[in-house]
Coordinates of C-alpha atoms and ligand atoms in Angstrom, one line a residue:
Chain A
M1 CA -0.2 -0.1 -0.2
S2 CA 1.1 3.2 -0.7
E3 CA 1.1 6.1 1.4
Y4 CA 0.3 8.3 -1.7
V5 CA -3.9 8.9 -2.4
L6 CA -2.3 9.9 -5.8
E7 CA 1.3 9.6 -7.6
T8 CA 1.5 10.7 -11.1
K9 CA 5.1 10.2 -12.5
N10 CA 5.9 12.1 -16.0
L11 CA 2.1 12.4 -17.2
G12 CA 2.0 13.8 -20.5
I13 CA -0.6 14.6 -23.6
D14 CA -0.2 15.6 -27.0
F15 CA -3.0 17.0 -29.4
G16 CA -1.7 16.4 -32.6
G17 CA 1.2 18.1 -32.5
L18 CA 0.9 20.2 -29.5
T19 CA 1.9 19.2 -26.4
A20 CA -0.7 20.3 -23.5
V21 CA 0.6 19.0 -20.9
N22 CA 4.4 17.4 -19.9
N23 CA 6.1 15.8 -17.4
F24 CA 3.5 16.2 -14.5
S25 CA 4.6 14.7 -11.6
I26 CA 2.3 15.5 -8.3
R27 CA 1.9 13.7 -5.1
V28 CA -1.7 13.9 -2.6
E29 CA -1.4 12.3 0.5
K30 CA -4.6 11.2 2.3
G31 CA -6.7 13.8 3.9
D32 CA -4.6 16.8 1.8
I33 CA -6.8 19.8 0.3
Y34 CA -4.4 20.2 -3.0
G35 CA -4.2 23.1 -5.1
L36 CA -3.8 23.2 -8.6
I37 CA -3.3 26.9 -10.1
G38 CA -1.9 28.4 -13.2
P39 CA -2.9 30.9 -16.5
N40 CA -5.7 30.1 -18.4
G41 CA -4.8 27.3 -21.0
A42 CA -2.0 25.7 -18.4
G43 CA -3.0 22.5 -18.9
K44 CA -5.5 22.1 -15.7
T45 CA -8.4 20.7 -16.9
T46 CA -6.8 18.4 -19.2
V47 CA -4.6 16.4 -16.3
F48 CA -8.0 16.2 -14.5
N49 CA -9.2 14.6 -17.8
M50 CA -6.2 12.1 -17.4
L51 CA -6.9 11.3 -14.4
T52 CA -10.1 10.2 -15.0
K53 CA -9.5 8.7 -18.4
V54 CA -11.5 10.9 -20.5
Y55 CA -8.3 11.4 -22.1
E56 CA -5.8 9.1 -22.8
P57 CA -2.4 9.8 -21.4
S58 CA 0.3 9.7 -24.3
R59 CA 3.1 9.5 -21.2
G60 CA 3.6 8.8 -17.8
T61 CA 1.8 6.6 -15.4
I62 CA -1.2 7.5 -12.6
L63 CA -0.8 5.6 -9.7
V64 CA -4.1 5.9 -6.9
N65 CA -3.3 4.0 -3.8
G66 CA -0.7 2.5 -5.4
T67 CA -2.5 1.0 -8.0
D68 CA -1.5 1.5 -11.6
I69 CA -4.9 3.0 -13.4
G70 CA -3.1 3.0 -16.9
K71 CA -5.6 0.5 -18.4
M72 CA -8.7 1.5 -16.6
S73 CA -11.5 3.2 -18.2
T74 CA -13.6 6.3 -16.6
I75 CA -15.9 3.7 -14.8
E76 CA -13.3 1.8 -13.5
V77 CA -11.7 5.2 -12.2
S78 CA -14.7 5.9 -10.9
R79 CA -14.9 2.6 -9.1
I80 CA -11.5 2.5 -7.9
G81 CA -12.3 5.9 -6.1
I82 CA -12.0 9.0 -8.3
A83 CA -14.7 11.5 -8.4
R84 CA -14.7 14.3 -10.1
T85 CA -16.5 18.2 -10.8
F86 CA -16.7 19.9 -13.9
Q87 CA -15.3 23.4 -15.1
N88 CA -18.2 23.5 -17.3
I89 CA -21.1 22.0 -15.2
R90 CA -22.2 18.5 -16.5
L91 CA -25.3 18.1 -14.3
F92 CA -27.9 15.5 -15.8
S93 CA -30.3 18.7 -16.3
E94 CA -33.6 17.0 -16.7
L95 CA -33.7 15.3 -13.9
N96 CA -34.4 16.5 -10.1
V97 CA -32.0 17.3 -7.7
E98 CA -32.6 14.2 -5.5
D99 CA -32.2 11.7 -8.5
N100 CA -28.8 13.5 -9.6
V101 CA -27.3 12.0 -6.1
K102 CA -28.9 8.8 -6.5
I103 CA -27.3 8.4 -10.2
G104 CA -24.0 9.2 -7.7
F105 CA -24.9 6.2 -5.6
H106 CA -25.5 3.5 -8.8
N107 CA -23.0 1.2 -8.2
S108 CA -23.5 1.1 -4.0
I109 CA -27.1 -0.3 -4.8
S110 CA -27.4 -3.9 -6.1
Y111 CA -31.2 -4.6 -7.2
S112 CA -31.7 -6.5 -10.5
L113 CA -33.6 -5.6 -13.8
A114 CA -36.1 -8.2 -12.6
D115 CA -36.0 -6.4 -9.0
S116 CA -36.5 -2.8 -10.7
L117 CA -39.6 -4.9 -13.4
L118 CA -41.4 -6.6 -10.8
R119 CA -41.2 -4.2 -7.6
T120 CA -39.6 -6.6 -4.7
G121 CA -38.7 -6.4 -1.5
K122 CA -35.2 -5.8 -2.1
F123 CA -36.3 -2.8 -4.4
H124 CA -38.3 -1.2 -2.0
S125 CA -35.9 -1.4 1.3
E126 CA -32.5 0.0 -1.2
E127 CA -34.6 2.6 -2.8
K128 CA -35.8 3.7 0.9
D129 CA -32.1 3.6 2.1
L130 CA -31.2 5.6 -0.8
H131 CA -33.5 8.4 -0.6
E132 CA -32.4 8.7 3.0
K133 CA -28.7 8.7 2.2
A134 CA -29.6 11.4 -0.8
L135 CA -31.4 13.2 1.6
E136 CA -28.6 13.4 4.2
L137 CA -26.0 14.4 1.2
L138 CA -28.3 17.4 0.0
G139 CA -28.2 18.3 3.9
I140 CA -24.7 19.1 3.9
F141 CA -24.8 21.2 0.5
K142 CA -28.0 22.9 1.7
L143 CA -30.1 21.3 -1.1
E144 CA -33.1 19.5 0.4
E145 CA -35.2 22.3 -0.2
F146 CA -34.5 21.9 -3.8
A147 CA -35.1 18.0 -4.2
D148 CA -37.7 17.8 -6.0
H149 CA -36.8 20.7 -8.3
K150 CA -35.1 20.2 -12.0
A151 CA -31.1 20.2 -11.6
G152 CA -31.2 22.6 -14.4
S153 CA -33.3 24.8 -12.9
L154 CA -31.0 25.7 -10.0
P155 CA -29.2 29.0 -9.6
Y156 CA -25.3 28.7 -10.4
G157 CA -24.2 28.5 -7.1
A158 CA -26.4 25.5 -6.1
Q159 CA -25.8 23.7 -9.2
R160 CA -21.9 23.6 -8.8
R161 CA -22.9 22.4 -5.1
L162 CA -25.1 19.6 -6.6
E163 CA -22.3 18.4 -8.5
I164 CA -19.9 18.2 -5.6
A165 CA -22.7 16.4 -3.6
R166 CA -23.0 13.9 -6.8
A167 CA -19.6 13.3 -6.7
L168 CA -19.4 12.7 -3.2
A169 CA -22.3 10.1 -3.7
T170 CA -19.6 7.9 -5.4
N171 CA -18.1 7.4 -2.3
P172 CA -14.6 8.1 -3.6
C173 CA -11.0 8.8 -2.0
L174 CA -10.3 11.4 -4.2
L175 CA -12.3 14.3 -5.4
L176 CA -10.8 16.3 -7.9
L177 CA -12.9 20.2 -8.4
D178 CA -12.2 21.7 -11.1
E179 CA -13.3 25.4 -10.6
P180 CA -15.6 25.2 -7.7
A181 CA -16.0 28.6 -6.8
A182 CA -16.3 30.0 -11.0
G183 CA -19.5 32.0 -10.6
M184 CA -20.0 32.2 -7.2
N185 CA -20.3 35.4 -5.3
P186 CA -18.2 35.9 -2.6
V187 CA -20.5 34.6 0.2
E188 CA -20.7 31.9 -1.3
T189 CA -17.5 31.4 -2.3
Q190 CA -17.1 31.6 1.5
E191 CA -19.4 29.0 2.2
L192 CA -17.8 27.0 -0.3
M193 CA -14.6 26.9 1.1
D194 CA -16.2 25.7 5.0
T195 CA -17.7 23.2 2.8
I196 CA -14.8 21.7 1.2
K197 CA -12.8 21.8 4.6
Q198 CA -15.8 19.8 6.3
I199 CA -16.3 16.8 3.6
R200 CA -12.7 16.6 3.8
D201 CA -13.0 16.0 7.6
R202 CA -16.0 14.1 7.4
F203 CA -15.3 11.5 4.7
G204 CA -12.0 11.6 5.7
I205 CA -10.7 12.3 1.3
S206 CA -8.2 14.2 -0.2
I207 CA -9.0 16.9 -2.3
L208 CA -7.4 18.2 -5.2
L209 CA -8.7 21.0 -6.5
I210 CA -8.3 23.8 -9.5
E211 CA -9.3 27.3 -8.9
H212 CA -8.5 31.1 -10.3
D213 CA -10.3 32.7 -6.8
M214 CA -6.7 32.9 -4.9
K215 CA -8.6 33.7 -1.7
L216 CA -10.1 30.6 -1.7
V217 CA -6.7 28.5 -2.7
M218 CA -4.8 30.3 -0.1
G219 CA -7.3 29.9 2.3
V220 CA -8.3 26.2 1.9
C221 CA -5.0 24.7 0.2
E222 CA -1.9 23.1 2.1
K223 CA 0.0 22.5 -0.7
I224 CA 0.0 23.8 -4.1
T225 CA 1.5 23.1 -7.4
V226 CA 1.8 26.0 -10.2
L227 CA 1.1 24.6 -13.5
N228 CA 2.2 26.8 -16.6
F229 CA 2.7 26.0 -20.2
G230 CA 1.8 22.4 -19.7
Q231 CA 4.7 22.3 -17.3
V232 CA 4.8 22.4 -13.3
L233 CA 6.3 25.6 -12.3
M234 CA 6.7 24.5 -8.8
N235 CA 5.5 22.9 -5.6
G236 CA 5.0 24.1 -2.1
T237 CA 2.7 25.6 0.4
P238 CA 0.4 28.6 -0.2
E239 CA 3.6 31.4 1.3
E240 CA 6.3 29.8 -1.0
V241 CA 4.3 30.0 -3.7
Q242 CA 2.5 33.5 -2.9
N243 CA 6.6 35.0 -2.8
D244 CA 7.8 32.7 -5.8
P245 CA 8.9 35.6 -8.3
E246 CA 8.4 33.2 -11.3
V247 CA 4.9 32.1 -10.6
I248 CA 4.1 36.1 -10.1
K249 CA 6.2 36.6 -13.9
A250 CA 3.7 33.8 -15.0
Y251 CA 0.4 35.4 -13.9
L252 CA 1.3 39.0 -14.6
G253 CA 3.4 38.3 -17.7
D254 CA 6.4 39.9 -18.2
Chain B
M1 CA -61.7 4.2 5.3
K2 CA -58.3 5.4 6.3
K3 CA -56.4 3.0 4.4
I4 CA -57.9 3.9 1.2
E5 CA -57.6 7.1 1.4
E6 CA -53.7 7.1 2.1
T7 CA -53.6 4.8 -0.9
L8 CA -55.3 7.5 -3.0
K9 CA -53.0 9.7 -1.5
K10 CA -50.6 7.8 -2.6
L11 CA -51.3 7.2 -6.1
F12 CA -51.7 10.6 -6.8
S13 CA -48.4 12.0 -5.0
N14 CA -46.1 13.6 -7.4
Q15 CA -43.8 10.3 -7.7
Y16 CA -47.0 7.8 -9.0
R17 CA -49.4 11.0 -10.3
Q18 CA -48.3 10.3 -14.1
R19 CA -48.4 6.7 -13.8
T20 CA -51.9 7.0 -12.0
V21 CA -53.1 8.6 -15.0
S22 CA -51.6 6.6 -17.7
Y23 CA -53.6 3.2 -16.5
L24 CA -56.7 5.4 -16.0
I25 CA -57.3 6.3 -18.8
V26 CA -56.7 3.1 -20.7
V27 CA -59.1 1.4 -18.3
L28 CA -61.9 3.9 -18.4
A29 CA -61.1 3.9 -22.4
Y30 CA -61.4 0.1 -22.0
V31 CA -64.6 0.3 -20.0
I32 CA -66.2 2.7 -22.6
I33 CA -65.5 1.2 -25.7
E34 CA -66.0 -2.3 -24.2
T35 CA -69.5 -1.2 -23.3
A36 CA -70.3 0.5 -26.5
I37 CA -69.1 -2.8 -28.5
R38 CA -71.5 -4.7 -26.5
T39 CA -74.7 -2.5 -27.1
G40 CA -74.0 -2.4 -30.8
N41 CA -73.0 1.4 -30.3
I42 CA -70.0 1.2 -32.5
S43 CA -69.3 1.4 -36.2
N44 CA -67.6 -1.3 -38.4
T45 CA -64.8 1.4 -39.2
I46 CA -64.2 1.9 -35.7
K47 CA -63.8 -2.0 -34.4
S48 CA -61.6 -2.5 -37.0
L49 CA -59.2 0.0 -36.4
L50 CA -59.1 -1.3 -32.3
I51 CA -56.6 -4.0 -32.7
P52 CA -54.6 -1.7 -34.8
T53 CA -54.6 1.1 -32.5
C54 CA -53.6 -1.0 -29.3
S55 CA -50.7 -2.2 -31.1
Y56 CA -49.5 1.3 -32.3
I57 CA -49.9 2.5 -29.2
V58 CA -47.6 0.0 -27.6
A59 CA -44.9 0.5 -30.6
A60 CA -45.2 4.4 -29.7
L61 CA -44.8 4.0 -26.0
A62 CA -41.5 1.6 -26.8
L63 CA -40.3 4.3 -29.4
N64 CA -41.0 7.1 -26.7
L65 CA -38.7 5.2 -23.9
L66 CA -35.8 5.6 -26.8
V67 CA -36.6 9.1 -27.8
G68 CA -38.1 10.6 -24.3
Y69 CA -35.7 8.8 -21.8
L70 CA -32.6 7.7 -23.8
G71 CA -32.5 10.5 -26.3
D72 CA -31.6 8.2 -29.2
L73 CA -33.9 8.7 -32.2
C74 CA -34.9 5.3 -33.5
L75 CA -36.3 5.0 -37.4
G76 CA -36.7 1.4 -37.4
Q77 CA -40.2 0.8 -35.7
A78 CA -42.1 -0.5 -38.5
G79 CA -38.8 -3.0 -38.9
F80 CA -38.9 -4.3 -35.2
M81 CA -42.9 -4.8 -35.4
A82 CA -42.7 -6.4 -38.8
V83 CA -40.4 -9.0 -37.0
G84 CA -42.8 -9.7 -34.5
A85 CA -45.8 -9.4 -36.7
F86 CA -44.6 -12.2 -39.0
F87 CA -42.6 -14.4 -36.7
G88 CA -45.7 -14.2 -34.0
V89 CA -47.8 -15.6 -36.9
V90 CA -45.5 -18.4 -37.3
A91 CA -45.5 -19.7 -33.7
A92 CA -49.1 -18.7 -33.3
A93 CA -49.6 -21.3 -36.4
F94 CA -46.9 -23.7 -35.0
F95 CA -48.5 -23.9 -31.3
A96 CA -51.9 -24.1 -32.5
K97 CA -51.3 -27.4 -33.5
Y98 CA -50.1 -28.8 -30.0
I99 CA -52.0 -26.2 -27.9
S100 CA -55.4 -25.9 -27.6
S101 CA -56.1 -22.9 -25.5
N102 CA -56.2 -19.5 -28.1
V103 CA -55.3 -17.6 -25.1
L104 CA -51.7 -19.3 -24.8
V105 CA -51.1 -19.2 -28.0
L106 CA -51.5 -16.0 -28.3
I107 CA -49.5 -15.5 -25.2
L108 CA -46.5 -17.6 -26.4
A109 CA -46.8 -16.3 -30.1
I110 CA -46.2 -12.5 -28.2
V111 CA -43.6 -13.7 -26.5
V112 CA -41.7 -15.5 -29.4
G113 CA -42.7 -12.1 -31.5
G114 CA -41.1 -10.0 -28.6
V115 CA -38.0 -12.3 -27.9
L116 CA -37.1 -12.2 -32.0
S117 CA -37.1 -8.8 -32.0
G118 CA -35.5 -7.8 -28.8
A119 CA -32.4 -10.2 -30.5
C120 CA -32.5 -8.3 -33.2
G121 CA -32.2 -5.0 -31.5
A122 CA -29.1 -6.2 -29.5
L123 CA -27.7 -7.2 -33.0
I124 CA -28.2 -3.7 -34.1
G125 CA -27.4 -2.3 -30.7
I126 CA -24.3 -3.5 -30.2
P127 CA -22.0 -2.5 -32.4
V128 CA -23.9 1.0 -33.2
L129 CA -24.7 2.2 -29.7
K130 CA -21.3 2.6 -29.2
L131 CA -21.4 5.4 -31.8
Q132 CA -22.2 9.1 -30.7
G133 CA -24.6 10.6 -33.1
D134 CA -27.4 10.2 -35.2
Y135 CA -26.0 7.0 -36.6
L136 CA -28.6 4.5 -34.6
A137 CA -31.3 6.9 -36.8
I138 CA -29.8 5.7 -40.3
V139 CA -29.2 2.3 -39.2
T140 CA -32.6 1.4 -37.8
L141 CA -33.5 3.3 -40.7
A142 CA -31.6 0.6 -43.0
F143 CA -32.8 -2.3 -41.0
C144 CA -36.3 -1.5 -41.5
Q145 CA -35.6 -1.6 -45.2
I146 CA -33.5 -5.0 -45.2
I147 CA -36.3 -6.8 -42.8
K148 CA -39.0 -5.6 -45.4
T149 CA -37.2 -7.0 -48.2
L150 CA -36.1 -10.4 -46.6
L151 CA -39.7 -11.3 -45.5
L152 CA -40.5 -10.0 -49.0
N153 CA -38.4 -13.1 -50.5
L154 CA -39.2 -15.4 -47.4
Y155 CA -41.4 -19.0 -47.6
V156 CA -42.3 -20.3 -44.0
G157 CA -44.2 -23.6 -43.9
I158 CA -45.6 -25.9 -41.1
D159 CA -46.6 -29.7 -41.9
S160 CA -46.2 -32.9 -39.2
R161 CA -42.5 -32.6 -39.2
G162 CA -42.2 -29.4 -38.0
L163 CA -41.3 -25.8 -39.7
H164 CA -39.7 -25.4 -43.2
F165 CA -38.1 -22.3 -44.1
S166 CA -37.0 -21.0 -47.4
F167 CA -35.9 -17.9 -49.2
I168 CA -36.5 -16.3 -52.5
T169 CA -38.5 -19.3 -54.1
D170 CA -40.5 -21.7 -52.2
N171 CA -38.2 -25.3 -51.8
T172 CA -40.0 -25.6 -48.1
N173 CA -40.5 -29.7 -49.8
M174 CA -43.1 -30.5 -47.1
D175 CA -45.1 -33.5 -46.9
P176 CA -48.9 -33.1 -48.4
D177 CA -50.6 -32.0 -45.2
G178 CA -48.3 -28.9 -45.0
V179 CA -49.5 -25.3 -45.1
L180 CA -47.5 -22.1 -46.1
V181 CA -47.9 -19.5 -43.7
I182 CA -45.5 -16.9 -45.3
K183 CA -45.6 -17.1 -48.9
G184 CA -42.9 -14.5 -50.1
A185 CA -44.1 -11.7 -51.7
I186 CA -48.1 -12.6 -51.3
G187 CA -47.4 -12.3 -47.5
A188 CA -48.7 -14.0 -44.2
N189 CA -51.5 -16.2 -44.1
V190 CA -52.9 -16.1 -40.7
T191 CA -55.1 -19.1 -39.6
K192 CA -56.7 -17.7 -36.9
K193 CA -57.5 -14.7 -36.1
L194 CA -56.0 -14.7 -32.5
S195 CA -55.6 -11.2 -31.3
S196 CA -58.6 -9.3 -29.4
F197 CA -59.3 -5.7 -28.2
T198 CA -59.0 -7.0 -24.8
A199 CA -55.5 -8.4 -25.6
G200 CA -54.6 -5.1 -27.1
V201 CA -55.8 -3.1 -23.9
L202 CA -53.6 -5.8 -21.9
L203 CA -50.6 -5.4 -23.8
I204 CA -50.6 -1.4 -23.4
L205 CA -51.0 -1.9 -19.6
F206 CA -48.0 -4.3 -20.0
A207 CA -45.7 -1.9 -21.5
L208 CA -46.5 0.5 -19.1
F209 CA -46.0 -1.3 -16.1
V210 CA -42.4 -2.4 -18.1
I211 CA -41.8 1.0 -18.8
Y212 CA -43.1 3.2 -15.5
N213 CA -40.9 0.1 -13.3
L214 CA -37.9 0.4 -15.4
I215 CA -38.1 4.1 -15.4
N216 CA -37.9 4.8 -12.2
S217 CA -36.0 2.7 -10.9
R218 CA -31.5 2.9 -10.8
H219 CA -31.6 1.2 -14.0
G220 CA -34.0 4.1 -15.4
R221 CA -32.1 6.7 -13.6
A222 CA -29.1 5.8 -15.5
I223 CA -30.9 5.6 -18.8
Q224 CA -32.0 8.9 -18.2
A225 CA -28.0 10.1 -16.7
C226 CA -27.1 8.9 -20.4
R227 CA -29.4 10.9 -22.1
D228 CA -28.6 14.2 -19.9
N229 CA -24.8 14.2 -19.8
R230 CA -22.9 10.8 -21.4
I231 CA -19.5 12.3 -19.7
A232 CA -20.8 12.7 -16.9
A233 CA -22.6 9.7 -16.1
S234 CA -19.6 7.9 -16.8
S235 CA -17.7 9.8 -14.6
V236 CA -20.2 8.6 -11.8
G237 CA -19.2 4.9 -12.5
I238 CA -22.3 4.5 -15.4
P239 CA -21.4 2.1 -18.0
V240 CA -23.3 4.2 -20.5
N241 CA -23.2 1.5 -23.8
K242 CA -24.7 -1.4 -21.5
Y243 CA -27.4 1.1 -20.6
K244 CA -28.0 2.1 -23.6
L245 CA -28.5 -1.2 -24.9
L246 CA -30.5 -2.1 -22.2
A247 CA -33.3 0.6 -22.7
F248 CA -33.2 -0.4 -26.9
V249 CA -33.5 -3.9 -26.5
V250 CA -36.4 -3.6 -24.3
S251 CA -38.0 -0.9 -26.7
A252 CA -37.3 -3.8 -29.5
I253 CA -39.1 -6.2 -27.3
L254 CA -42.1 -4.4 -26.9
T255 CA -42.6 -3.5 -30.3
G256 CA -42.1 -7.1 -31.6
M257 CA -44.9 -7.7 -29.3
A258 CA -46.9 -4.8 -30.7
G259 CA -46.4 -6.1 -34.2
T260 CA -47.3 -9.9 -33.2
L261 CA -50.7 -8.3 -31.5
Y262 CA -51.2 -6.6 -35.0
G263 CA -49.8 -9.7 -37.1
L264 CA -52.8 -12.0 -35.2
G265 CA -55.2 -9.3 -35.9
F266 CA -55.9 -9.5 -39.7
S267 CA -56.7 -12.2 -41.5
S268 CA -53.6 -11.8 -44.0
L269 CA -50.1 -9.7 -43.4
K270 CA -48.0 -7.8 -46.4
A271 CA -44.8 -7.0 -45.8
S272 CA -44.7 -4.0 -47.6
K273 CA -47.2 -2.6 -44.7
F274 CA -44.1 -2.3 -42.5
D275 CA -42.2 0.4 -44.3
F276 CA -40.6 3.9 -43.6
N277 CA -43.9 6.0 -43.6
L278 CA -45.1 3.5 -40.7
S279 CA -41.8 4.4 -38.8
I280 CA -42.2 8.0 -39.3
L281 CA -45.9 7.8 -38.1
I282 CA -45.1 6.1 -35.0
L283 CA -42.5 9.2 -34.2
V284 CA -44.9 11.4 -35.2
Y285 CA -47.1 10.1 -32.2
V286 CA -44.8 10.1 -29.6
V287 CA -43.6 13.9 -30.9
L288 CA -46.9 15.4 -30.6
G289 CA -47.9 13.3 -27.4
G290 CA -44.7 14.7 -25.8
L291 CA -41.4 13.1 -25.7
G292 CA -41.2 11.4 -22.4
N293 CA -44.8 11.5 -21.7
M294 CA -46.3 8.2 -21.5
T295 CA -50.3 9.3 -21.5
G296 CA -49.7 11.9 -24.1
T297 CA -48.3 9.1 -26.4
I298 CA -51.5 7.3 -26.1
V299 CA -53.4 10.4 -26.4
S300 CA -51.7 11.6 -29.8
T301 CA -51.7 8.1 -31.2
T302 CA -55.6 7.4 -30.9
L303 CA -56.4 11.1 -31.9
L304 CA -54.6 10.4 -35.1
L305 CA -55.9 7.5 -36.1
V306 CA -59.1 8.3 -35.6
I307 CA -59.2 11.8 -37.0
P308 CA -58.7 10.4 -40.4
E309 CA -61.6 8.3 -40.2
A310 CA -63.6 10.8 -38.8
L311 CA -62.5 13.1 -41.7
R312 CA -63.7 10.4 -44.3
A313 CA -66.9 12.3 -45.0
F314 CA -64.6 15.4 -46.9
N315 CA -63.0 12.5 -49.0
D316 CA -60.4 14.7 -51.1
Y317 CA -59.5 17.1 -48.4
R318 CA -58.5 14.3 -45.8
M319 CA -55.4 14.1 -45.8
I320 CA -54.9 18.5 -46.2
I321 CA -56.7 18.5 -43.1
Y322 CA -55.2 15.8 -41.4
S323 CA -52.0 17.6 -42.4
I324 CA -53.3 21.3 -40.9
V325 CA -54.2 19.4 -37.6
L326 CA -50.9 18.0 -37.5
I327 CA -48.9 21.2 -38.4
A328 CA -51.3 23.1 -35.8
V329 CA -51.0 21.0 -32.9
M330 CA -47.1 21.4 -33.3
L331 CA -47.5 25.2 -33.5
I332 CA -49.8 25.2 -30.3
S333 CA -47.6 22.5 -28.4
N334 CA -44.3 24.8 -29.2
N335 CA -45.4 28.3 -28.3
A336 CA -44.0 29.6 -25.6
T337 CA -47.3 32.1 -24.9
I338 CA -50.0 29.2 -25.2
M339 CA -47.7 27.1 -23.1
F340 CA -47.2 30.0 -20.4
Y341 CA -51.0 30.2 -20.1
L342 CA -51.8 26.4 -19.9
K343 CA -49.0 26.6 -17.4
R344 CA -51.2 29.2 -15.7
C345 CA -54.3 27.4 -15.7
K346 CA -52.8 24.6 -14.3
E347 CA -51.8 26.5 -11.4
Y348 CA -55.1 27.9 -11.1
C349 CA -56.6 24.8 -10.5
R350 CA -54.2 23.6 -8.0
K351 CA -54.9 26.7 -6.0
L352 CA -58.8 25.9 -6.7
F353 CA -58.2 22.2 -5.5
P354 CA -55.5 22.6 -2.9
K355 CA -55.9 19.0 -1.6
R356 CA -54.5 17.2 -4.4
R357 CA -51.1 18.9 -3.5
T358 CA -49.9 16.1 -1.3
E359 CA -46.6 17.2 1.0
Ligands
LIG401 N1 -9.3 18.2 -26.6 C1 -8.6 18.6 -27.1 N2 -7.9 18.9 -28.5 C2 -6.8 19.9 -28.5 N3 -6.5 20.7 -28.0 C3 -6.7 20.6 -26.5 C4 -7.8 19.6 -26.0 N4 -8.2 19.9 -24.7 C5 -7.4 21.0 -24.4 N5 -6.9 21.4 -25.1 C6 -5.3 22.1 -25.5 O1 -4.7 21.8 -24.2 C7 -4.6 23.1 -23.2 C8 -5.2 23.7 -21.9 O2 -6.0 23.3 -21.9 P1 -7.3 23.1 -20.3 O3 -6.5 22.1 -20.1 O4 -8.5 23.5 -21.0 O5 -6.4 24.5 -19.6 P2 -6.9 25.2 -18.3 O6 -5.5 25.2 -17.6 O7 -7.2 26.6 -18.5 O8 -7.7 24.1 -17.9 C9 -5.1 24.2 -24.4 O9 -4.3 24.8 -25.2 C10 -6.2 23.7 -25.2 O10 -6.4 24.4 -26.4
LIG402 MG1 -9.9 24.4 -17.2

């Protein structure tokens, strides 16, 4: 068993002739809240897409709790415990809020197709548990009151929170958040910071997050990796990153 | 007394209301029409439409599962119906030799029609559903044409030794006691019209039961997740291709059953009946009834089958009026202003009868 929840070694991907990410190596420990920052187009989202196998990496290895996920599909990656949210929100927008979370629990329930069609006792008891679990999770994100609203009709901030709730429903060991505060107002962002810490403690998971809001990054992340033009510019604590001349240059330009 | 009230409340709760209304409408229509038949208050044209209407309703419900819940377009409903119709007729002729009960023979024939149609669905679905985009529509359209051509050249006979199949020319070489059930371009010969209006209504109820139980379960939620966002669905561990195939095969099975019901309702059957136009017609029923709206599908199918008959009096202008009605319904149901007022009316009704709002 590895001590790292996530370890990548020299990860890289090319799109045609363009190398979007290269030599990307990070180590995320259990319980870390880890920040991945960098200017637009640096390759942050691409890293998430490689970790979840939406894109197949061209080079390098990804270890999750010591297991190489090189040959796994997106679905298998989800089953071994990586969950994510998306920069451009991807909810099941025609379904209601509760169903969105229930879909996250899909693999933790076991009744069969025959149970569904015949409405057996197993179906009813598992659905009842599921309903309670879904409402409990929605409660953490202050979404219970919207349980029977269409997911697509929620305000922006609530949609972002629902995406996190759905990701948590898959019972992950590592949660990837892609710009969770984008589009939120300062009050919502402050609440989100509290929620992020709260879910780390409550579920004992590690969180890797991409964010442009420096107040959030510096406020919740214990470690940070800075990405620029697909390369790791530096790893360090929030203080080290804030005071690094290279980082300042990358953000402000020459 | 209290128990009845509680059950009623549950049946009309948000979760179950749609389902209850669908079942109620079907049962009510059945009672009314059956009474009319018994008392002789129904014209022969309408009577002859009953079984085909039931059959189209089932096929349209099955298509709505695909278009409304899986979000994929299928233009092969006629093909699946044809498979169910022709092989259901063969199965019925075969079983009738060994089983005397008509009801049992009909049930077995419907099962055979459904299974064979489902197998065709799996055969098409496994390679095609992996692709994104409109490939399913194109391939099912081709399937429909291929099945029609194959059936036009198929000969099936039954004698004391069992079933005989031959292709293009009649080489079945049967014993003298044999009968040809399917005679190539001439079509199928139905020895006994086993379908009845009651069987049709029962099949509609069965289709509703399967579809509602499927979509309101973890499997159905997964199917809808694939429709709403394929990438997000696989990111939470849902095997998208598997659930697409599930929905597609269930839909094909139900459509095949509808085909058998249809086939056993006539004394003869031609493959040319199951052409592209029929697929489009069924799609029109679904679109007009509303995507994902099963009650709407039942109502629109019935109306659109009855209206052309009612318009027979206008003879030459019949299809023109029919088209105008279709276009009008399309415009109205897509018009934001009209929908807004309909919604207002609905809310107003809710206020008038606040009791119906459970929880
Ligand atoms: N599917 C793709 N095809 C081609 N180029 C891509 C693809 N996905 C990302 N890229 C490129 O990779 C680079 C990094 O993008 P991205 O990871 O989205 O950046 P960000 O750090 O802002 O999240 C960009 O130059 C982008 O154009
Ligand atoms: Mg990005």
